[in-house]
Amino acid sequence: MSTKFSLRDRSPINSSWVSKKKVARFIAAACVVGTFFVFVGPHLTHHASEQKQKIVQAIASENITITAHVGCEPEFDILERLGIKKVSQYVRREVAAVPSSGKVPLIQTLDTPLFDREFIRAKDRNYSGILQDDCSIPTSISLEVSPPPVHVDASHFDFGVATKVDRLSESLDAFVHWAGHTRTRIFALVEPDERIPEVLAKAEKLGVNLFVTESDDEYQTRYFGLISHLAENLREETRWSCIIDDDTFFPSMSALIEAFEKYDHTQQMYVGGVSESVAQIGLFGLMGFGGAGVFLSRPLVEQLSKPEVFEACQQSEYTGDRRISLCVYQYSNAHLTIDHRLRQLDFRGDATGFFEAIRPLPLSVHHWKSWFHADMAKLSKVSEICGETCLLGKWRFADGWTLTNGFSISKYSTEISTEDTSMELTWDGDHHASREAFMHELGPLREKDEGKIAYLMVDSVVDEDSVRQWYVHRDSDKGDQIMELIWRKQ
């Protein structure tokens, strides 16, 4: 705020006279200030807490309230992006990613707390300053992570997807994590659209080898048509052709490559994941479910793309991934090989039980932006600092909180042993699926912890040499509580 001063013409005056005048003014001002603190000071102290809350709330934007318990001014554009209306707690901590000399365990136990209790209690004191940057816990956390692979070469994998241009463009934000700069190729069959050049330019910028072909065929025809399309584009190094949905996500390309080294790509091989729900299997049969990724070895792709075989299968009345399975069973010697880390994730609602379980990183996940919400594109941002192997990594802190990297910060109402690999049953089954319907793929299971407190990650961004994550515990009455983690390389 600028202040305007009135400038007047003044005649030259004696400097000693000016000095005497300044002394007189200083004495008068001191008397006024002293009188002010004698009579008014106690009232200021009495109303300090109330005045603090009024001033803090006054700085909030029109739709966001900051309570007096928050001792700093958060960034309001970030709060708006997070969907925050009222903030009752904001804590910020730095995390140093320390490369391990070997493989780290599925969960690590630490002797340091995540939420520093002394720091939080300090927020109840009467500060002399209203808005201070005191939301940050001064001590950083050192977390051990597995060293990321130096280079990932996935040139022997090709992927095919049938979708629409707008969905393809949106999917690239997640595809870049596993397909960017890995030499793998993605072939897309899409409806005619004038925006295709824009999508191709975006893919090139992200380092994704994307090839787009327009097709007037309806979706199911295009989906099965990916088999012949992938066969036409086989290159010398191609071993596996995989058909995916536009919301299929592979957390670690290096882990996927390692997993497929045990399969004989020189034989007709059909590899996939089945639904976690028996009800879904009952509806669609025993097959590789498309969202988890349907992997066909080169000899099998060549067999299914023979004109007489392809045309016969294309006339089938069944939908995409089921049409593929029946074609495999009818016209080849292959049978489904189930890889239990390829995940269809056929459940709805609260998926925290799956992601928080002390299990190895899944090879693929599906339905993450439809049947339930777990933004894999944002979740994977932290790999810029600690590598893809640290995604969903777990650390148990001394105060009972568990960090599932990129997904949640949770505290269970009863202590869960680090040896307990059971999965909390938090989701709803489709088609009235019961607990028993999920045992074949996800067991052992345990009951939902109704008393668990959870901060879910709602946003993550790369900020120069760091990655910022925001975990939020929603409370519409008292206000949302926010934990911001800032990851840096050590």
XYZ file of C-alpha atoms in Angstrom:
490
model
C 0.000 0.000 0.000
C 1.441 3.355 -0.960
C 0.980 6.524 1.155
C 0.792 10.025 -0.335
C 2.661 12.835 1.428
C 1.904 16.573 1.034
C 4.983 18.509 -0.048
C 5.283 22.145 1.066
C 7.826 24.855 0.252
C 9.963 25.539 3.327
C 12.403 28.433 3.923
C 15.951 27.594 5.076
C 16.197 27.415 8.886
C 18.955 27.092 11.469
C 20.109 23.463 12.003
C 20.402 23.852 15.825
C 16.820 25.011 15.998
C 15.802 21.878 14.088
C 17.692 19.677 16.557
C 16.014 21.283 19.581
C 12.639 20.888 17.924
C 13.292 17.185 17.258
C 14.215 16.607 20.937
C 11.000 18.265 22.117
C 8.944 16.163 19.730
C 10.658 12.954 20.893
C 9.888 13.710 24.592
C 6.245 14.421 23.779
C 5.891 11.240 21.729
C 7.445 9.140 24.493
C 4.930 10.473 26.991
C 2.027 9.623 24.713
C 3.301 6.076 24.082
C 3.929 5.492 27.777
C 0.416 6.627 28.685
C -1.009 4.347 25.974
C 0.662 1.196 27.355
C -0.247 2.043 30.988
C -3.976 2.329 30.324
C -4.546 0.278 27.179
C -1.886 -2.489 27.370
C -3.767 -4.818 29.747
C -6.805 -4.736 27.491
C -4.663 -5.748 24.499
C -3.331 -8.755 26.384
C -6.835 -9.731 27.497
C -8.133 -9.766 23.935
C -4.980 -11.164 22.211
C -6.403 -14.589 21.361
C -9.703 -13.169 20.094
C -7.948 -10.488 18.051
C -5.577 -13.079 16.583
C -8.455 -15.193 15.312
C -10.193 -12.165 13.805
C -7.054 -11.055 11.991
C -6.209 -14.570 10.776
C -9.707 -15.065 9.437
C -9.598 -11.641 7.813
C -6.747 -12.686 5.546
C -8.702 -15.656 4.235
C -10.135 -15.504 0.765
C -13.873 -15.138 0.355
C -14.510 -18.919 0.547
C -11.721 -20.157 2.875
C -11.471 -19.792 6.655
C -8.192 -20.170 8.556
C -8.747 -20.884 12.263
C -6.629 -19.413 15.050
C -4.879 -22.777 15.568
C -3.017 -22.332 12.268
C 0.098 -20.268 12.912
C 1.020 -19.483 9.317
C -0.573 -18.227 6.146
C -1.054 -21.149 3.723
C -1.097 -20.571 -0.016
C -4.731 -19.916 -0.852
C -4.460 -21.005 -4.465
C -3.309 -24.402 -3.185
C -6.136 -24.596 -0.650
C -8.641 -23.865 -3.388
C -7.110 -26.578 -5.563
C -7.396 -29.022 -2.671
C -11.066 -28.174 -2.203
C -10.480 -26.730 1.287
C -13.122 -24.469 2.837
C -11.875 -24.355 6.433
C -8.420 -25.170 7.828
C -7.950 -26.237 11.455
C -4.398 -27.596 11.140
C -1.523 -27.158 8.709
C 1.744 -29.020 9.296
C 4.678 -29.076 6.915
C 7.702 -31.406 7.034
C 10.669 -32.054 4.788
C 11.587 -35.613 3.856
C 15.075 -36.608 2.778
C 15.098 -39.667 0.501
C 18.154 -41.715 1.467
C 19.209 -44.385 -1.070
C 19.624 -47.786 0.548
C 22.581 -50.036 -0.123
C 20.171 -52.942 -0.620
C 16.523 -53.873 -0.862
C 14.337 -52.203 1.760
C 11.585 -54.104 3.630
C 7.897 -53.676 2.770
C 7.454 -51.534 5.889
C 10.075 -49.728 7.945
C 9.765 -48.794 11.607
C 11.155 -45.447 12.760
C 11.970 -44.127 16.246
C 10.923 -40.570 15.359
C 7.359 -39.185 15.408
C 5.677 -37.871 12.281
C 3.637 -35.199 14.055
C 5.958 -33.432 16.492
C 3.854 -33.044 19.668
C 5.891 -30.188 21.117
C 5.514 -28.292 17.893
C 1.747 -28.776 17.810
C 1.343 -27.720 21.449
C 3.287 -24.569 20.683
C 0.423 -23.433 18.480
C -1.712 -22.800 21.564
C 0.593 -20.066 22.825
C -0.047 -16.368 22.317
C 2.337 -15.287 19.587
C 3.495 -11.704 19.322
C 3.139 -12.015 15.550
C -0.148 -13.053 13.999
C 1.049 -14.538 10.706
C 4.348 -16.361 11.023
C 5.781 -19.177 8.916
C 5.724 -21.541 11.904
C 3.749 -24.398 10.348
C 6.969 -26.156 9.394
C 8.435 -28.715 11.790
C 12.114 -27.719 11.854
C 13.624 -31.216 11.790
C 13.487 -33.149 8.533
C 12.753 -36.884 8.278
C 15.261 -39.251 6.659
C 13.517 -42.171 4.917
C 15.441 -45.035 3.372
C 14.427 -45.928 -0.198
C 15.600 -48.532 -2.691
C 17.925 -47.130 -5.347
C 16.016 -46.657 -8.621
C 17.127 -48.482 -11.795
C 19.626 -46.516 -13.842
C 17.818 -47.120 -17.135
C 14.690 -49.020 -18.134
C 14.528 -50.521 -21.634
C 11.025 -51.805 -22.398
C 11.427 -51.931 -26.172
C 10.294 -55.588 -26.185
C 6.830 -54.544 -24.935
C 4.110 -53.017 -27.139
C 0.813 -51.734 -25.759
C -2.517 -51.239 -27.486
C -5.505 -49.155 -26.334
C -8.892 -48.393 -27.896
C -10.306 -45.103 -26.660
C -11.294 -41.537 -27.564
C -8.929 -38.654 -28.206
C -9.885 -36.634 -25.136
C -9.497 -39.656 -22.854
C -6.194 -40.536 -24.510
C -4.867 -37.037 -23.898
C -5.898 -37.230 -20.250
C -4.345 -40.699 -19.896
C -0.942 -39.484 -21.075
C -0.441 -37.775 -17.700
C -0.406 -41.248 -16.141
C 1.161 -43.128 -19.076
C 4.290 -40.978 -18.879
C 5.240 -42.585 -15.556
C 5.721 -46.049 -17.060
C 6.032 -45.390 -20.812
C 8.042 -42.174 -20.850
C 11.606 -42.628 -22.132
C 11.444 -46.437 -21.814
C 11.403 -47.185 -25.586
C 8.101 -49.023 -25.277
C 5.381 -48.171 -27.828
C 1.687 -47.423 -27.360
C -0.686 -47.947 -30.296
C -4.077 -46.261 -30.010
C -7.167 -46.890 -32.157
C -9.446 -43.875 -31.814
C -12.482 -42.359 -33.454
C -11.666 -39.699 -36.074
C -10.825 -36.413 -34.358
C -9.122 -33.209 -35.472
C -7.271 -32.942 -32.135
C -5.028 -35.946 -32.819
C -1.992 -33.773 -33.769
C -2.249 -32.016 -30.396
C -2.222 -35.341 -28.541
C 0.752 -36.593 -30.537
C 2.640 -33.385 -29.772
C 1.892 -33.793 -26.057
C 3.104 -37.398 -26.132
C 6.335 -36.424 -27.860
C 6.977 -33.727 -25.275
C 6.481 -36.278 -22.495
C 8.779 -38.828 -24.107
C 5.994 -41.322 -24.877
C 6.205 -43.269 -28.157
C 2.552 -42.927 -29.177
C 1.099 -44.013 -32.517
C -2.517 -43.084 -33.263
C -4.733 -44.616 -35.958
C -8.247 -43.392 -36.690
C -11.062 -45.914 -37.018
C -14.798 -45.608 -37.636
C -15.450 -49.016 -36.057
C -17.503 -49.209 -32.867
C -15.608 -49.678 -29.610
C -15.766 -53.488 -29.207
C -14.617 -53.984 -32.798
C -11.759 -51.552 -32.295
C -10.787 -53.260 -29.028
C -10.393 -56.704 -30.587
C -8.927 -55.071 -33.697
C -5.899 -54.146 -31.586
C -4.660 -57.727 -32.012
C -4.218 -57.435 -35.771
C -2.981 -53.856 -35.380
C -0.286 -54.915 -32.925
C 0.640 -57.867 -35.174
C 1.111 -55.523 -38.145
C 3.499 -53.384 -36.079
C 5.683 -56.108 -34.572
C 9.350 -55.251 -34.669
C 12.335 -57.513 -34.300
C 12.701 -57.026 -30.550
C 8.988 -57.374 -29.725
C 8.274 -60.196 -27.295
C 4.988 -59.142 -25.708
C 1.925 -57.299 -26.964
C -0.367 -56.024 -24.238
C -3.922 -54.716 -24.553
C -4.899 -52.205 -21.862
C -7.703 -49.828 -20.935
C -7.045 -46.103 -20.916
C -7.085 -46.213 -17.092
C -4.589 -49.069 -16.758
C -1.532 -47.977 -14.782
C 1.787 -49.739 -14.238
C 3.498 -48.453 -11.051
C 6.918 -49.812 -12.031
C 8.027 -50.660 -15.555
C 11.217 -52.217 -14.236
C 9.159 -54.499 -11.956
C 6.934 -55.467 -14.895
C 9.957 -56.379 -17.012
C 11.440 -58.430 -14.177
C 8.140 -60.265 -13.601
C 7.856 -61.303 -17.244
C 11.361 -62.736 -17.388
C 9.941 -65.942 -15.884
C 7.522 -66.440 -18.801
C 8.603 -68.100 -22.057
C 7.895 -65.517 -24.743
C 8.908 -67.977 -27.493
C 5.783 -70.056 -26.794
C 2.104 -69.149 -27.147
C 1.550 -67.446 -23.788
C -1.599 -65.718 -22.510
C -0.852 -63.845 -19.262
C -3.266 -61.711 -17.263
C -4.985 -61.041 -13.973
C -8.460 -62.226 -13.028
C -11.057 -60.154 -11.216
C -10.729 -59.927 -7.454
C -14.478 -60.577 -7.259
C -15.931 -64.049 -7.797
C -19.158 -62.334 -8.869
C -17.349 -60.710 -11.808
C -15.736 -63.990 -12.803
C -19.168 -65.616 -12.690
C -20.489 -63.008 -15.126
C -17.595 -62.894 -17.583
C -15.717 -66.154 -17.155
C -12.155 -67.153 -16.358
C -10.079 -64.809 -18.474
C -7.482 -62.094 -18.378
C -9.434 -58.974 -17.405
C -8.539 -56.087 -19.702
C -8.029 -53.383 -17.114
C -5.225 -55.352 -15.489
C -3.532 -55.772 -18.882
C -3.861 -58.699 -21.295
C -0.393 -59.905 -22.327
C 0.050 -62.002 -25.464
C 3.399 -63.443 -26.490
C 4.617 -62.828 -30.035
C 3.771 -66.365 -31.267
C 0.236 -66.021 -29.871
C -0.311 -62.608 -31.495
C 0.829 -64.043 -34.808
C -1.557 -66.973 -34.408
C -4.616 -64.874 -33.497
C -3.957 -62.374 -36.299
C -4.127 -64.981 -39.047
C -6.967 -63.766 -41.326
C -9.165 -66.828 -40.906
C -8.744 -66.833 -37.116
C -9.072 -63.084 -36.665
C -12.223 -62.797 -38.787
C -13.905 -65.708 -37.033
C -13.194 -64.212 -33.603
C -14.144 -60.696 -34.654
C -17.650 -61.910 -35.454
C -18.151 -63.039 -31.857
C -20.956 -61.363 -29.941
C -18.910 -61.121 -26.768
C -17.223 -57.975 -25.465
C -13.526 -57.117 -25.818
C -11.468 -59.004 -23.244
C -13.894 -61.927 -23.202
C -13.731 -62.124 -27.004
C -9.944 -62.327 -26.743
C -10.070 -65.116 -24.159
C -12.491 -67.254 -26.155
C -10.432 -66.727 -29.295
C -7.309 -67.861 -27.428
C -9.049 -70.954 -26.067
C -10.628 -71.889 -29.416
C -7.784 -71.222 -31.853
C -4.532 -71.766 -29.924
C -2.893 -74.107 -27.469
C -2.551 -71.371 -24.849
C -4.375 -71.206 -21.539
C -4.579 -68.342 -19.110
C -1.526 -67.892 -16.916
C -2.601 -65.811 -13.932
C -0.168 -63.268 -12.554
C -1.634 -62.249 -9.217
C 0.081 -58.864 -9.202
C -1.811 -57.730 -12.315
C -4.813 -56.039 -10.720
C -8.244 -55.426 -12.222
C -9.475 -53.954 -8.894
C -13.178 -54.675 -9.302
C -14.379 -52.948 -6.174
C -15.991 -49.606 -5.393
C -15.730 -46.832 -2.837
C -12.952 -46.823 -0.252
C -9.807 -48.505 -1.622
C -7.520 -47.639 1.308
C -7.383 -51.253 2.501
C -5.799 -52.382 -0.760
C -3.200 -49.626 -1.003
C -2.255 -49.612 2.692
C -1.756 -53.389 2.990
C 1.798 -54.573 3.645
C 2.111 -56.289 0.291
C 4.531 -56.032 -2.678
C 3.863 -53.249 -5.173
C 1.207 -54.382 -7.693
C 2.292 -54.695 -11.325
C -0.841 -52.897 -12.548
C -3.903 -51.151 -11.169
C -7.235 -50.278 -12.776
C -10.474 -48.378 -12.074
C -8.519 -45.794 -10.089
C -10.507 -42.841 -11.457
C -13.920 -44.440 -11.827
C -14.924 -47.195 -9.375
C -12.768 -45.605 -6.660
C -10.420 -42.624 -6.502
C -6.644 -42.874 -6.196
C -4.978 -40.482 -8.623
C -2.075 -42.590 -9.890
C -0.664 -39.738 -11.963
C -0.271 -37.588 -8.835
C 0.717 -40.540 -6.663
C 3.641 -41.292 -8.974
C 5.079 -37.736 -8.889
C 7.273 -38.598 -5.923
C 9.208 -41.054 -8.109
C 11.029 -37.986 -9.455
C 12.833 -37.907 -6.106
C 12.934 -41.456 -4.769
C 12.355 -43.609 -7.864
C 9.455 -45.842 -8.858
C 10.278 -48.435 -6.191
C 9.279 -46.052 -3.382
C 5.677 -45.685 -4.594
C 3.307 -46.928 -1.883
C 6.355 -47.525 0.319
C 5.413 -47.735 4.003
C 6.978 -46.243 7.134
C 5.633 -46.674 10.695
C 6.493 -43.699 12.946
C 7.016 -43.637 16.701
C 3.702 -41.865 17.326
C 1.717 -44.627 15.594
C 1.175 -42.964 12.214
C 1.911 -44.933 9.039
C 2.872 -43.240 5.785
C 1.862 -45.049 2.593
C 3.874 -42.964 0.161
C 1.693 -41.094 -2.311
C -1.570 -42.410 -0.879
C -2.230 -41.849 2.817
C -1.087 -41.153 6.375
C -3.090 -43.370 8.731
C -3.375 -44.216 12.402
C -5.275 -47.371 13.325
C -7.467 -47.578 16.423
C -5.690 -50.812 17.381
C -2.023 -51.490 16.728
C -1.286 -53.508 13.587
C 1.870 -55.602 13.645
C 4.411 -54.942 10.918
C 4.295 -58.711 10.325
C 0.552 -58.588 9.603
C 0.022 -58.896 5.825
C -3.780 -59.007 6.047
C -5.736 -56.489 3.982
C -8.357 -54.250 5.584
C -11.700 -54.800 3.827
C -12.710 -51.173 3.219
C -14.412 -51.369 -0.192
C -17.864 -52.315 -1.446
C -18.291 -55.345 -3.681
C -19.952 -55.022 -7.077
C -23.072 -57.152 -7.671
C -23.438 -57.641 -3.890
C -20.124 -59.467 -3.600
C -19.406 -60.606 -0.031
C -16.132 -60.860 1.858
C -15.657 -64.438 0.680
C -15.858 -63.262 -2.943
C -12.480 -61.522 -2.572
C -10.572 -64.155 -0.621
C -9.176 -65.996 -3.655
C -7.169 -62.964 -4.779
C -6.853 -60.602 -1.813
C -6.876 -62.835 1.275
C -6.062 -62.777 4.101
C -8.574 -60.047 4.960
C -9.471 -58.264 8.194
C -12.498 -56.198 9.184
C -12.668 -52.471 8.496
C -11.240 -50.286 11.266
C -14.033 -47.793 11.931
C -11.853 -45.839 14.345
C -8.955 -45.300 11.952
C -7.877 -41.715 11.277
C -6.633 -41.105 7.743
C -5.091 -38.250 5.800
C -5.493 -39.011 2.084
C -3.159 -37.499 -0.482
C -5.147 -35.160 -2.695
C -2.401 -33.444 -4.667
C 1.279 -33.664 -5.547
C 3.493 -31.480 -7.712
C 7.100 -31.368 -8.830
C 8.615 -28.099 -7.585
C 12.121 -27.621 -9.020
C 14.325 -30.032 -7.012
C 11.561 -31.239 -4.710
C 8.139 -32.902 -4.744
C 5.349 -31.488 -2.602
C 2.548 -33.764 -1.380
C -0.612 -32.677 0.443
C -2.417 -35.176 2.685
C -5.810 -34.059 4.017
C -8.058 -35.289 6.821
C -11.526 -33.928 6.029
C -13.715 -32.472 8.791
C -16.507 -30.186 7.598
C -17.339 -29.007 11.139
C -13.991 -28.341 12.847
C -12.043 -27.766 9.641
C -9.716 -29.856 7.483
C -6.307 -30.913 8.766
C -3.413 -30.829 6.294
C 0.010 -32.446 6.319
C 2.374 -31.262 3.580
C 5.430 -33.400 2.884
C 8.272 -31.916 0.858
C 10.502 -34.650 -0.571
C 14.113 -33.937 -1.478
C 17.075 -36.061 -2.455
C 19.719 -36.356 0.220
